Coordinates of C-alpha atoms in Angstrom, one line a residue:
M15 CA -5.0 -12.4 -12.1
R16 CA -1.6 -11.8 -13.7
P17 CA 1.3 -11.8 -11.3
F18 CA 3.1 -8.6 -10.2
K19 CA 6.1 -7.8 -12.3
T20 CA 9.0 -8.9 -9.9
L21 CA 11.4 -6.2 -11.0
F22 CA 8.8 -3.4 -10.6
L23 CA 7.8 -4.6 -7.2
F24 CA 11.4 -4.9 -6.0
M25 CA 12.3 -1.5 -7.3
V26 CA 9.2 0.2 -5.7
I27 CA 9.7 -1.4 -2.3
A28 CA 13.5 -0.8 -2.3
L29 CA 12.9 2.9 -3.2
L30 CA 10.2 3.4 -0.6
V31 CA 12.2 1.7 2.2
C32 CA 15.3 3.6 1.4
A33 CA 13.5 6.9 1.2
V34 CA 11.9 6.6 4.7
T35 CA 14.5 4.6 6.6
A36 CA 16.7 6.4 9.0
A37 CA 20.4 6.1 8.3
N38 CA 21.1 4.4 11.7
A39 CA 18.2 2.0 11.7
E40 CA 18.8 -1.7 11.3
Q41 CA 16.7 -4.8 11.0
K42 CA 16.7 -7.0 14.0
G43 CA 16.7 -10.8 13.9
K44 CA 16.2 -13.1 10.9
P45 CA 15.8 -11.4 7.5
Y46 CA 12.3 -11.3 6.2
F47 CA 11.2 -11.0 2.6
G48 CA 7.6 -10.0 1.9
R49 CA 6.2 -11.6 -1.2
T50 CA 2.8 -11.3 -2.7
D51 CA 0.9 -14.5 -2.3
T52 CA -2.7 -14.4 -3.5
A53 CA -3.5 -17.4 -1.4
K54 CA -2.8 -15.2 1.7
F55 CA -5.0 -12.4 0.6
R56 CA -7.8 -11.5 3.0
E57 CA -11.2 -10.0 2.0
V58 CA -11.8 -6.5 3.4
D59 CA -14.3 -3.8 2.7
Y60 CA -13.1 -0.3 3.3
G61 CA -16.4 1.3 2.2
G62 CA -16.0 0.8 -1.5
G63 CA -16.7 -2.9 -2.0
T64 CA -14.6 -6.0 -1.5
V65 CA -10.9 -5.7 -2.0
Y66 CA -8.2 -8.3 -1.3
E67 CA -5.0 -7.5 0.5
M68 CA -2.1 -8.9 2.5
T69 CA 0.6 -7.3 4.6
L70 CA 4.1 -7.7 3.2
L71 CA 6.0 -6.0 6.0
D72 CA 4.7 -4.5 9.2
S73 CA 6.1 -2.2 11.9
E74 CA 7.4 -5.0 14.1
L75 CA 10.0 -5.9 11.5
M76 CA 11.8 -2.5 11.4
E77 CA 13.0 0.2 13.8
T78 CA 11.6 2.9 11.5
N79 CA 8.2 4.4 11.5
I80 CA 7.0 2.3 8.6
F81 CA 3.7 0.9 9.8
Y82 CA 3.1 -1.4 6.8
I83 CA 3.7 -2.2 3.2
K84 CA 0.6 -3.9 1.8
S85 CA -0.1 -5.6 -1.5
G86 CA -3.6 -6.2 -3.0
I87 CA -6.0 -6.3 -5.8
I88 CA -9.2 -4.4 -6.4
P89 CA -11.9 -5.9 -8.7
P90 CA -13.5 -3.6 -11.4
G91 CA -16.1 -1.3 -9.8
C92 CA -14.7 -1.6 -6.3
G93 CA -12.3 0.5 -4.3
I94 CA -11.1 1.8 -0.9
G95 CA -13.6 4.3 0.3
E96 CA -12.8 7.8 1.4
H97 CA -11.0 8.0 4.8
T98 CA -8.6 10.1 6.7
H99 CA -5.6 9.2 8.9
K100 CA -4.6 11.4 11.8
N101 CA -1.4 9.6 12.7
M102 CA 0.1 8.4 9.5
E103 CA 0.7 9.1 5.8
E104 CA 0.1 6.7 3.0
M105 CA 1.4 6.2 -0.5
Y106 CA -0.5 4.1 -3.0
I107 CA 1.1 2.6 -6.1
V108 CA -1.0 1.2 -8.9
S109 CA 0.8 -1.1 -11.3
N110 CA -1.2 -2.7 -14.1
A111 CA -4.2 -0.5 -14.8
P112 CA -5.4 3.1 -14.3
A113 CA -7.3 4.0 -11.2
E114 CA -9.3 6.9 -9.9
F115 CA -7.8 8.6 -6.9
T116 CA -9.3 11.3 -4.7
V117 CA -7.3 13.4 -2.3
D118 CA -9.1 16.1 -0.3
G119 CA -12.0 16.1 -2.7
E120 CA -9.9 16.4 -5.9
T121 CA -10.2 13.3 -8.2
A122 CA -7.7 12.4 -10.8
L123 CA -7.1 9.4 -13.1
L124 CA -3.8 7.7 -12.2
P125 CA -2.2 5.9 -15.2
A126 CA -0.9 2.4 -14.7
N127 CA 2.5 2.3 -13.0
S128 CA 2.0 5.5 -11.0
S129 CA 1.7 6.5 -7.4
V130 CA 0.2 9.1 -5.1
L131 CA 1.0 10.4 -1.7
C132 CA -1.7 11.0 0.9
P133 CA -0.3 13.5 3.4
L134 CA -1.1 13.3 7.1
G135 CA -4.7 14.5 7.7
S136 CA -5.8 14.4 4.0
S137 CA -8.9 12.5 3.0
H138 CA -8.3 10.0 0.3
A139 CA -9.9 7.2 -1.7
L140 CA -9.0 4.7 -4.5
Y141 CA -11.4 3.4 -7.1
N142 CA -11.0 0.9 -9.9
N143 CA -12.9 2.3 -12.8
S144 CA -11.2 0.0 -15.3
G145 CA -12.4 -3.3 -16.7
E146 CA -9.6 -5.3 -15.2
T147 CA -8.5 -6.2 -11.7
L148 CA -6.2 -3.5 -10.3
E149 CA -3.0 -4.5 -8.6
W150 CA -1.7 -2.0 -5.9
L151 CA 0.8 -1.5 -3.1
S152 CA 0.5 0.8 -0.2
L153 CA 3.0 2.1 2.3
A154 CA 2.1 3.8 5.6
V155 CA 4.5 5.8 7.8
T156 CA 3.4 6.8 11.3
K157 CA 4.2 9.9 13.4
V158 CA 4.9 7.5 16.3
K159 CA 6.4 4.1 15.7
G160 CA 3.8 1.3 15.7
K161 CA 0.8 3.7 16.3
G162 CA -1.4 3.9 13.3
D163 CA -5.1 4.8 13.2
E164 CA -6.7 2.1 11.2

């Protein structure tokens, strides 16, 4: 697997955190820097085959309603199966390869280095139909701090 492009990852995370962080929110305690480490990936199956992921930042680190920022890889022919969240919105970012994304039954091919927002209550799925391992990030924001519906 080739590593994430550091600048791309930094810019995406900085943009997302700035966009959803309240102006008066502040980080408590020791600064934390989430970095992708493939040795820390865990295998999961969300209904589309085995994917590998790790949490970079979680809700306990911030006073905002950010529930998590995750990093992961999806092998060719695998994906994250269709699902719906009732208490949170998600944004998926694919970096190195195109991916098939479905929101509320509408499927589109996302080009590499693109993102898609999954609004609250929408059904959504991500599938790697390319011949290479797909690198992705996801960001979830909850209606109520710390209360997701995973």
